[in-house]
Tab-separated table of C-alpha atoms in Angstrom:
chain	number	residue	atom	x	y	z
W	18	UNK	CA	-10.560	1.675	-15.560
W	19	UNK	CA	-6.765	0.865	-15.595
W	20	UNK	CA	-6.195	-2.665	-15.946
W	21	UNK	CA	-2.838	-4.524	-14.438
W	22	UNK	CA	-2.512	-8.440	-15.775
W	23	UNK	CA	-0.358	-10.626	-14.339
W	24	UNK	CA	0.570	-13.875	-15.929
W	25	UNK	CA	0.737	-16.999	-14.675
W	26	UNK	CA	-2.058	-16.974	-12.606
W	27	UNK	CA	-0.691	-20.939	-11.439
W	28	UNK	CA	2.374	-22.069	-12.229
W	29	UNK	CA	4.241	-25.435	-10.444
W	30	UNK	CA	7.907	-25.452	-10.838
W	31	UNK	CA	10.050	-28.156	-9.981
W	32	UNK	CA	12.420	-27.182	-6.738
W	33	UNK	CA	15.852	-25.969	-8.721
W	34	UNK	CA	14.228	-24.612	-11.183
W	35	UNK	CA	13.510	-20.336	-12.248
W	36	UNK	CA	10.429	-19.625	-12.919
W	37	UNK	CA	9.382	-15.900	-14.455
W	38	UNK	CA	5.963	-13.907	-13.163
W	39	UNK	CA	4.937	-11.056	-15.393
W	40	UNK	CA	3.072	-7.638	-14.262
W	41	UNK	CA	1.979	-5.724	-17.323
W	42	UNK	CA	-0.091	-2.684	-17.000
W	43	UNK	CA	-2.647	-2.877	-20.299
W	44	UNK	CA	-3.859	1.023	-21.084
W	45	UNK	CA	-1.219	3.122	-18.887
W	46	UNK	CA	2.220	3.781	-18.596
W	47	UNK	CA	3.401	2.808	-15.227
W	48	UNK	CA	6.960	4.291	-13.900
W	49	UNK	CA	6.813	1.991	-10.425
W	50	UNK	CA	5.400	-1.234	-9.674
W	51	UNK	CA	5.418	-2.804	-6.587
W	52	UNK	CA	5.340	-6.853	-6.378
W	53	UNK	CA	4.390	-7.767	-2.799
W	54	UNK	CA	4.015	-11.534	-1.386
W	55	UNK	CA	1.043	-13.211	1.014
W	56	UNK	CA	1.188	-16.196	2.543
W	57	UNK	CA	-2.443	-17.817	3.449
W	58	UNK	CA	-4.827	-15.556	5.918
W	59	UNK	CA	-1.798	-12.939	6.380
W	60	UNK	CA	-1.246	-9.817	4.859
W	61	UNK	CA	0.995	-8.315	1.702
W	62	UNK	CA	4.367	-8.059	2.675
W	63	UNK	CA	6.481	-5.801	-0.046
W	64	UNK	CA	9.144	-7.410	-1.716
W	65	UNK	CA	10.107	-4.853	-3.847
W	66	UNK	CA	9.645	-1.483	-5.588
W	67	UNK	CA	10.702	-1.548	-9.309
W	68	UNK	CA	11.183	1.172	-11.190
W	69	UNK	CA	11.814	1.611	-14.815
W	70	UNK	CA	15.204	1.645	-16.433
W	71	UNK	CA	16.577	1.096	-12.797
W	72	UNK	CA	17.729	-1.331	-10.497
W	73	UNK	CA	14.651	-2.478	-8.458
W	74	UNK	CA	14.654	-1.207	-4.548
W	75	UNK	CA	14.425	-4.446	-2.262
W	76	UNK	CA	12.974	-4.349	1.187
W	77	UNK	CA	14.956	-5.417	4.288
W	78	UNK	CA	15.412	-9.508	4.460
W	79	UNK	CA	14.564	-9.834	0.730
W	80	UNK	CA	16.866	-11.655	-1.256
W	81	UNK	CA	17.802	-9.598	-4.207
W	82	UNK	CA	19.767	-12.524	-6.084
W	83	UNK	CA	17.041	-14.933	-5.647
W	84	UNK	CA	14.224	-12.850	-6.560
W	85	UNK	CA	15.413	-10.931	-9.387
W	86	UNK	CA	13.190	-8.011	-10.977
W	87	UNK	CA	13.193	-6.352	-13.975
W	88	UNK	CA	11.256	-3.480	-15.205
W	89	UNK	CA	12.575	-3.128	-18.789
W	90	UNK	CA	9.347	-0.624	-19.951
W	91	UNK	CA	6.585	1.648	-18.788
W	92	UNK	CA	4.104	-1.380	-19.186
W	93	UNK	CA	6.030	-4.403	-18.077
W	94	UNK	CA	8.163	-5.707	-14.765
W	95	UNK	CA	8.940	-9.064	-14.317
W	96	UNK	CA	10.218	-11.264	-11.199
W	97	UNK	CA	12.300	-14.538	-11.587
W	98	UNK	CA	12.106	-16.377	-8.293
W	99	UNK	CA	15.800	-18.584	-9.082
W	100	UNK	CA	16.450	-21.667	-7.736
W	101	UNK	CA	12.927	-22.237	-6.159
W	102	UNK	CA	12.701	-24.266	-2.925
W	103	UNK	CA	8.900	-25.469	-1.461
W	104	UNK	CA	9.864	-22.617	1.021
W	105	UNK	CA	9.158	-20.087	-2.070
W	106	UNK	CA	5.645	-21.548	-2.794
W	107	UNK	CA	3.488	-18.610	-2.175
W	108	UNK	CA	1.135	-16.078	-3.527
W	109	UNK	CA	2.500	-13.194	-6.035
W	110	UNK	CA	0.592	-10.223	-6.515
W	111	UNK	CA	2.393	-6.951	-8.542
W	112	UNK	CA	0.632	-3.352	-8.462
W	113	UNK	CA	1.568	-0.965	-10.941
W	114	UNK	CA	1.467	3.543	-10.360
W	115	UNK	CA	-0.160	4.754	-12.603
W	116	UNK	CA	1.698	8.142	-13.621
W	117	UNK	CA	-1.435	10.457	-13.862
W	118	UNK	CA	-3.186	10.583	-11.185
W	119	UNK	CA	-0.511	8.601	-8.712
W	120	UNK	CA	-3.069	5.574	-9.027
W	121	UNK	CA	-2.315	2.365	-8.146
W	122	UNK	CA	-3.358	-0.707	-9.354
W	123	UNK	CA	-3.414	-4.233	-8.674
W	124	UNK	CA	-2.632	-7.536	-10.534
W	125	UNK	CA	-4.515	-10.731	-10.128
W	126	UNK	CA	-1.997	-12.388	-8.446
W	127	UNK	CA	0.227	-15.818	-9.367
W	128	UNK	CA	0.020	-18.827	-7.275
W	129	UNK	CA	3.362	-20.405	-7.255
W	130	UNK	CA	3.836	-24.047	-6.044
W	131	UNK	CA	7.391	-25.325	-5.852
W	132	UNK	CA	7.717	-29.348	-6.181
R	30	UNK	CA	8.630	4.619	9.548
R	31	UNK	CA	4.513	4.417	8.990
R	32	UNK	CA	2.599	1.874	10.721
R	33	UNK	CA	-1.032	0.375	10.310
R	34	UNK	CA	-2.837	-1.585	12.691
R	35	UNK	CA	-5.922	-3.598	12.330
R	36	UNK	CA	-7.153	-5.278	15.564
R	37	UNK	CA	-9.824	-7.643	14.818
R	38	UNK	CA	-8.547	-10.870	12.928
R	39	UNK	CA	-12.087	-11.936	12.420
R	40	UNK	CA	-15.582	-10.369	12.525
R	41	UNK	CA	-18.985	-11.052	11.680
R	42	UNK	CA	-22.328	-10.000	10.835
R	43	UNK	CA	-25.488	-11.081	9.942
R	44	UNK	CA	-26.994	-9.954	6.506
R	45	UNK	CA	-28.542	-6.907	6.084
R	46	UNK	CA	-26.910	-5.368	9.386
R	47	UNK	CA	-24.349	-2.917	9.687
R	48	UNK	CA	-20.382	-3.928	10.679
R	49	UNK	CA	-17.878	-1.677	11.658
R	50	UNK	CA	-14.261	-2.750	10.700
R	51	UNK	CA	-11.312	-0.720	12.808
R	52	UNK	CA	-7.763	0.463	11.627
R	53	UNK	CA	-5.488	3.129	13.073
R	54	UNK	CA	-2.259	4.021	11.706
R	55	UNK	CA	1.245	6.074	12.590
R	56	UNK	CA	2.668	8.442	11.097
R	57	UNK	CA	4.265	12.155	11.753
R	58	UNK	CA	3.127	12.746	8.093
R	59	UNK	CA	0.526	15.459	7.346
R	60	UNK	CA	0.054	14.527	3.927
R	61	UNK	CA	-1.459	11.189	3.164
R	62	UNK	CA	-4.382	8.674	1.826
R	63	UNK	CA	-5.940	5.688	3.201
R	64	UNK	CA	-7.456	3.138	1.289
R	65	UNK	CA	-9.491	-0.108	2.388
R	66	UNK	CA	-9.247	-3.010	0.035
R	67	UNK	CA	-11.613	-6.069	-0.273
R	68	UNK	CA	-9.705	-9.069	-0.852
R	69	UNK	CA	-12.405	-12.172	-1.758
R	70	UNK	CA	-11.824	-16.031	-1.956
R	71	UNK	CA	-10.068	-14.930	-5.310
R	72	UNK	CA	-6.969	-12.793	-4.117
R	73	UNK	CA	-8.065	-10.085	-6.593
R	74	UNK	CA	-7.202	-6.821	-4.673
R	75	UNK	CA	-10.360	-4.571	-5.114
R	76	UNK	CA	-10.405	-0.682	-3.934
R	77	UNK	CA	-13.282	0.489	-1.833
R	78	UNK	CA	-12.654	3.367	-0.599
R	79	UNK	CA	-10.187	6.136	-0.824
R	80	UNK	CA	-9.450	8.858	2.213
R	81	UNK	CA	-7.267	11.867	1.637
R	82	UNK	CA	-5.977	13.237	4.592
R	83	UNK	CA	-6.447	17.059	4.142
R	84	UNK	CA	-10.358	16.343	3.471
R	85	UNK	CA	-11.837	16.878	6.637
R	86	UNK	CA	-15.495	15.011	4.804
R	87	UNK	CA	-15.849	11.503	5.431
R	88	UNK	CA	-15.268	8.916	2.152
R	89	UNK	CA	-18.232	7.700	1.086
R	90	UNK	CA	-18.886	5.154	-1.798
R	91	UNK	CA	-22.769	3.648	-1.791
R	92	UNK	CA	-23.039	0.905	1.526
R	93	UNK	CA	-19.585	1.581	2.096
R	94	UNK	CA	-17.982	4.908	4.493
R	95	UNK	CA	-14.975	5.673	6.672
R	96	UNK	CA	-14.897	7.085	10.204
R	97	UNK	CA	-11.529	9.589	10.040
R	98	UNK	CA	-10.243	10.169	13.108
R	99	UNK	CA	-6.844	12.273	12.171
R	100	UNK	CA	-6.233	13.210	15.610
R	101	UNK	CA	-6.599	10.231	16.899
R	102	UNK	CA	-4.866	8.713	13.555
R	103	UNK	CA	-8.023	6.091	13.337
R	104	UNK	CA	-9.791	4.921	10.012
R	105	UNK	CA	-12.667	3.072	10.761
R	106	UNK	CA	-14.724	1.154	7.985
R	107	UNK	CA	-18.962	1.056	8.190
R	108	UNK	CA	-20.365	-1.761	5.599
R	109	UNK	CA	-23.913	-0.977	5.665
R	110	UNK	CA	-26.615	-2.988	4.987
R	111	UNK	CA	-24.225	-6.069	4.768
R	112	UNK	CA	-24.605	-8.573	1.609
R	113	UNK	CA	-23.256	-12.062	1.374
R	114	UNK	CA	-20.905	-11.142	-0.928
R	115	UNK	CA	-19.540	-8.239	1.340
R	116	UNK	CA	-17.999	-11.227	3.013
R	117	UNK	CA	-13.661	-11.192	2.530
R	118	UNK	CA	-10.433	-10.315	3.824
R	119	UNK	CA	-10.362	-6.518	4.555
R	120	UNK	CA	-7.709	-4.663	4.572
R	121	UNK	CA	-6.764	-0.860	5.868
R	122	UNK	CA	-3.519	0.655	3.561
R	123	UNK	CA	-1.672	3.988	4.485
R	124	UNK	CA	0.284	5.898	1.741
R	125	UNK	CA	2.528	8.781	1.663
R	126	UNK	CA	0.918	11.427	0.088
R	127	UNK	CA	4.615	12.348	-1.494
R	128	UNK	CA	4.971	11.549	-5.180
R	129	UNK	CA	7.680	9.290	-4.658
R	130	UNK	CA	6.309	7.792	-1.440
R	131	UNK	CA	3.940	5.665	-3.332
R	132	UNK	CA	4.200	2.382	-1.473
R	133	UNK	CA	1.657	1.123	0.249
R	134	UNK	CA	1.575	0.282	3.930
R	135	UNK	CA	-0.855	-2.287	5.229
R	136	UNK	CA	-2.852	-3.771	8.121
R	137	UNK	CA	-3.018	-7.232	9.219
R	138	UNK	CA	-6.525	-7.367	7.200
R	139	UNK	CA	-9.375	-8.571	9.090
R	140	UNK	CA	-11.577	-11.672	7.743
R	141	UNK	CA	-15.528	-10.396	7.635
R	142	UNK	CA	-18.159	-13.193	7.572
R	143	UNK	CA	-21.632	-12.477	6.362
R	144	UNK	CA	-24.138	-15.066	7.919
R	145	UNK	CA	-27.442	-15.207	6.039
Protein backbone atom coordinates (compact mmCIF):
# COMPACT_ATOMS: atom_id res chain seq x y z
CA UNK A 1 0.00 0.00 0.00
CA UNK A 2 0.93 3.75 -0.31
CA UNK A 3 3.07 4.79 2.38
CA UNK A 4 3.15 8.67 3.78
CA UNK A 5 6.28 9.29 6.42
CA UNK A 6 6.43 12.06 8.38
CA UNK A 7 9.53 13.09 10.18
CA UNK A 8 10.03 14.06 13.37
CA UNK A 9 7.88 11.89 15.01
CA UNK A 10 9.03 14.12 18.57
CA UNK A 11 10.67 17.05 18.37
CA UNK A 12 11.07 19.82 21.56
CA UNK A 13 11.90 23.23 20.45
CA UNK A 14 12.79 25.93 22.58
CA UNK A 15 9.84 28.82 22.61
CA UNK A 16 11.39 31.42 19.78
CA UNK A 17 12.61 29.05 17.93
CA UNK A 18 11.30 27.41 13.99
CA UNK A 19 11.12 24.19 13.88
CA UNK A 20 10.44 22.21 10.28
CA UNK A 21 7.89 18.92 10.06
CA UNK A 22 8.24 16.94 6.89
CA UNK A 23 5.33 14.87 4.97
CA UNK A 24 6.85 12.77 2.24
CA UNK A 25 4.79 10.37 0.33
CA UNK A 26 7.37 7.16 -0.34
CA UNK A 27 5.95 5.18 -3.70
CA UNK A 28 3.37 7.89 -5.18
CA UNK A 29 3.25 11.14 -6.50
CA UNK A 30 1.00 13.25 -4.45
CA UNK A 31 -0.41 16.73 -6.04
CA UNK A 32 -2.26 17.81 -2.46
CA UNK A 33 -1.49 17.17 1.00
CA UNK A 34 -3.35 18.19 3.73
CA UNK A 35 -1.52 18.82 7.30
CA UNK A 36 -4.26 18.93 9.95
CA UNK A 37 -3.65 19.53 13.90
CA UNK A 38 -5.26 17.54 17.19
CA UNK A 39 -5.07 18.54 20.39
CA UNK A 40 -5.52 15.55 23.13
CA UNK A 41 -9.08 13.50 22.95
CA UNK A 42 -10.37 16.08 20.14
CA UNK A 43 -10.55 15.73 16.64
CA UNK A 44 -8.30 16.86 13.35
CA UNK A 45 -8.81 20.28 12.69
CA UNK A 46 -7.32 21.28 8.98
CA UNK A 47 -4.74 23.68 8.90
CA UNK A 48 -4.06 23.67 5.50
CA UNK A 49 -4.30 22.26 1.96
CA UNK A 50 -0.94 22.38 0.05
CA UNK A 51 -0.62 21.94 -3.25
CA UNK A 52 2.35 21.59 -5.43
CA UNK A 53 4.17 24.43 -7.08
CA UNK A 54 1.51 26.72 -5.32
CA UNK A 55 0.90 28.77 -2.51
CA UNK A 56 -0.68 26.51 0.20
CA UNK A 57 -4.67 27.25 0.89
CA UNK A 58 -5.05 28.12 4.75
CA UNK A 59 -8.24 27.55 6.61
CA UNK A 60 -10.11 30.37 8.42
CA UNK A 61 -8.16 31.52 11.86
CA UNK A 62 -4.91 29.85 10.66
CA UNK A 63 -2.00 31.87 10.71
CA UNK A 64 -0.37 31.72 7.38
CA UNK A 65 2.96 33.62 8.50
CA UNK A 66 3.42 31.51 11.47
CA UNK A 67 2.80 28.25 10.01
CA UNK A 68 4.42 28.39 6.78
CA UNK A 69 4.04 25.40 4.15
CA UNK A 70 5.78 24.41 1.37
CA UNK A 71 5.15 21.79 -1.13
CA UNK A 72 8.22 22.13 -3.40
CA UNK A 73 7.54 18.35 -5.22
CA UNK A 74 5.05 15.62 -5.91
CA UNK A 75 6.57 13.64 -2.86
CA UNK A 76 7.38 16.25 -0.29
CA UNK A 77 5.47 19.30 1.77
CA UNK A 78 6.86 20.70 4.64
CA UNK A 79 5.45 23.04 7.59
CA UNK A 80 7.69 25.47 9.66
CA UNK A 81 5.76 26.38 12.78
CA UNK A 82 8.02 30.08 13.34
CA UNK A 83 8.49 31.53 16.41
CA UNK A 84 6.95 28.64 18.53
CA UNK A 85 5.16 29.54 21.78
CA UNK A 86 4.00 26.45 24.46
CA UNK A 87 0.58 27.51 22.91
CA UNK A 88 1.88 25.68 19.53
CA UNK A 89 2.76 22.38 21.36
CA UNK A 90 0.48 19.99 19.70
CA UNK A 91 0.07 17.00 17.55
CA UNK A 92 0.96 17.22 13.59
CA UNK A 93 -0.36 14.80 11.34
CA UNK A 94 -0.01 15.50 7.16
CA UNK A 95 -2.10 13.24 4.59
CA UNK A 96 -1.04 13.15 1.19
CA UNK A 97 -3.80 12.46 -2.36
CA UNK A 98 -2.69 10.16 -3.99
CA UNK A 99 -3.26 11.14 -7.82
CA UNK A 100 -4.62 7.71 -9.09
CA UNK A 101 -7.21 6.66 -7.52
CA UNK A 102 -7.99 10.14 -5.41
CA UNK A 103 -6.55 8.11 -2.30
CA UNK A 104 -5.61 9.57 0.63
CA UNK A 105 -3.18 8.78 2.97
CA UNK A 106 -2.02 9.47 6.30
CA UNK A 107 1.33 10.30 8.07
CA UNK A 108 2.32 9.12 11.46
CA UNK A 109 2.03 12.21 12.98
CA UNK A 110 4.83 14.67 14.91
CA UNK A 111 4.50 15.47 18.48
CA UNK A 112 5.71 18.93 18.96
CA UNK A 113 6.55 20.27 22.49
CA UNK A 114 7.49 23.92 22.74
CA UNK A 115 9.82 24.81 25.93
CA UNK B 1 -20.45 23.96 3.91
CA UNK B 2 -20.41 19.92 4.90
CA UNK B 3 -20.88 18.92 8.35
CA UNK B 4 -20.27 15.59 10.38
CA UNK B 5 -21.57 14.76 13.60
CA UNK B 6 -20.67 12.06 15.96
CA UNK B 7 -22.77 11.94 19.18
CA UNK B 8 -21.30 9.59 21.55
CA UNK B 9 -17.91 10.88 23.11
CA UNK B 10 -17.41 7.54 24.71
CA UNK B 11 -18.74 3.97 24.33
CA UNK B 12 -18.13 0.62 25.41
CA UNK B 13 -18.37 -2.95 25.00
CA UNK B 14 -17.49 -6.02 26.34
CA UNK B 15 -15.30 -8.47 24.21
CA UNK B 16 -16.66 -10.55 21.83
CA UNK B 17 -20.04 -8.44 21.59
CA UNK B 18 -21.18 -6.32 18.98
CA UNK B 19 -21.00 -2.12 19.25
CA UNK B 20 -22.63 0.14 17.13
CA UNK B 21 -20.80 3.55 16.67
CA UNK B 22 -23.22 6.55 15.13
CA UNK B 23 -22.33 9.46 12.66
CA UNK B 24 -24.60 11.55 10.45
CA UNK B 25 -23.44 14.17 8.23
CA UNK B 26 -24.76 17.40 5.97
CA UNK B 27 -24.47 18.01 2.90
CA UNK B 28 -26.67 19.09 -0.38
CA UNK B 29 -23.97 17.02 -2.25
CA UNK B 30 -25.03 13.91 -4.22
CA UNK B 31 -21.70 12.78 -4.86
CA UNK B 32 -19.58 11.69 -1.97
CA UNK B 33 -17.57 8.98 0.33
CA UNK B 34 -17.47 8.31 3.90
CA UNK B 35 -14.76 6.81 5.60
CA UNK B 36 -14.36 5.66 9.40
CA UNK B 37 -10.86 5.80 10.74
CA UNK B 38 -9.39 3.96 13.82
CA UNK B 39 -7.15 6.13 15.61
CA UNK B 40 -5.18 3.84 18.55
CA UNK B 41 -3.02 4.98 21.59
CA UNK B 42 -0.46 5.66 18.68
CA UNK B 43 -2.13 8.57 16.59
CA UNK B 44 -1.50 6.48 13.44
CA UNK B 45 -4.66 7.24 11.31
CA UNK B 46 -5.82 3.74 10.02
CA UNK B 47 -8.77 3.35 7.25
CA UNK B 48 -11.54 0.92 7.96
CA UNK B 49 -13.94 1.35 5.90
CA UNK B 50 -14.80 3.20 2.80
CA UNK B 51 -18.66 4.20 1.67
CA UNK B 52 -19.38 5.66 -1.73
CA UNK B 53 -22.42 7.38 -1.88
CA UNK B 54 -24.00 6.20 -5.22
CA UNK B 55 -23.59 2.41 -3.90
CA UNK B 56 -26.76 1.68 -2.53
CA UNK B 57 -24.75 -1.96 -0.82
CA UNK B 58 -23.59 -1.57 2.54
CA UNK B 59 -19.41 -1.39 3.11
CA UNK B 60 -18.28 -4.28 4.43
CA UNK B 61 -14.63 -5.19 5.46
CA UNK B 62 -14.40 -8.66 7.76
CA UNK B 63 -15.91 -7.67 11.67
CA UNK B 64 -16.28 -4.34 10.45
CA UNK B 65 -19.78 -2.76 8.29
CA UNK B 66 -21.63 0.51 7.85
CA UNK B 67 -25.35 1.21 8.23
CA UNK B 68 -26.01 3.99 5.14
CA UNK B 69 -28.76 5.87 5.71
CA UNK B 70 -28.55 8.55 2.61
CA UNK B 71 -31.89 9.81 3.21
CA UNK B 72 -31.56 10.26 6.43
CA UNK B 73 -27.71 11.35 5.75
CA UNK B 74 -26.63 8.71 8.71
CA UNK B 75 -23.43 6.40 8.66
CA UNK B 76 -23.54 4.14 11.32
CA UNK B 77 -20.47 1.81 12.23
CA UNK B 78 -21.16 -2.18 13.51
CA UNK B 79 -17.72 -3.69 15.09
CA UNK B 80 -18.64 -7.19 15.38
CA UNK B 81 -17.42 -9.61 17.49
CA UNK B 82 -15.38 -6.88 19.39
CA UNK B 83 -11.48 -7.60 20.19
CA UNK B 84 -9.36 -5.80 22.70
CA UNK B 85 -7.53 -4.26 20.26
CA UNK B 86 -10.74 -2.88 18.46
CA UNK B 87 -10.48 -0.51 21.37
CA UNK B 88 -9.51 3.52 19.99
CA UNK B 89 -10.63 6.77 18.99
CA UNK B 90 -13.14 6.40 16.07
CA UNK B 91 -13.73 8.64 13.81
CA UNK B 92 -16.60 9.24 10.91
CA UNK B 93 -14.95 11.53 7.72
CA UNK B 94 -17.16 12.98 4.82
CA UNK B 95 -15.50 13.88 1.44
CA UNK B 96 -16.57 15.53 -1.63
CA UNK B 97 -16.75 13.18 -4.19
CA UNK B 98 -15.36 16.18 -6.65
CA UNK B 99 -11.76 15.76 -7.74
CA UNK B 100 -10.72 18.84 -6.28
CA UNK B 101 -12.92 18.56 -3.19
CA UNK B 102 -10.55 16.18 -1.62
CA UNK B 103 -10.47 17.42 1.96
CA UNK B 104 -11.66 15.61 4.47
CA UNK B 105 -14.41 16.56 6.88
CA UNK B 106 -14.56 14.97 10.29
CA UNK B 107 -16.57 14.00 13.39
CA UNK B 108 -15.81 14.67 16.88
CA UNK B 109 -14.48 10.85 16.99
CA UNK B 110 -15.87 8.78 19.62
CA UNK B 111 -13.47 6.85 22.22
CA UNK B 112 -14.53 2.84 22.12
CA UNK B 113 -13.43 0.76 25.16
CA UNK B 114 -13.21 -2.97 24.90
CA UNK B 115 -13.59 -4.57 28.47
CA UNK B 116 -12.35 -8.16 28.59
Amino acid sequence: GAVVSQHPSWVICKSGTSVKIECRSLDFQATTMFWYRQFPKQSLMLMATSNEGSKATYEQGVEKDKFLINHASLTLSTLTVTSAHPEDSSFYICSARKQVGNTIYFGEGSWLTVV
Amino acid sequence: AQTVTQSQPEMSVQEAETVTLSCTYDTSESDYYLFWYKQPPSRQMILVIRQEAYKQQNATENRFSVNFQKAAKSFSLKISDSQLGDAAMYFCAYRSGETSGSRLTFGEGTQLTVNP
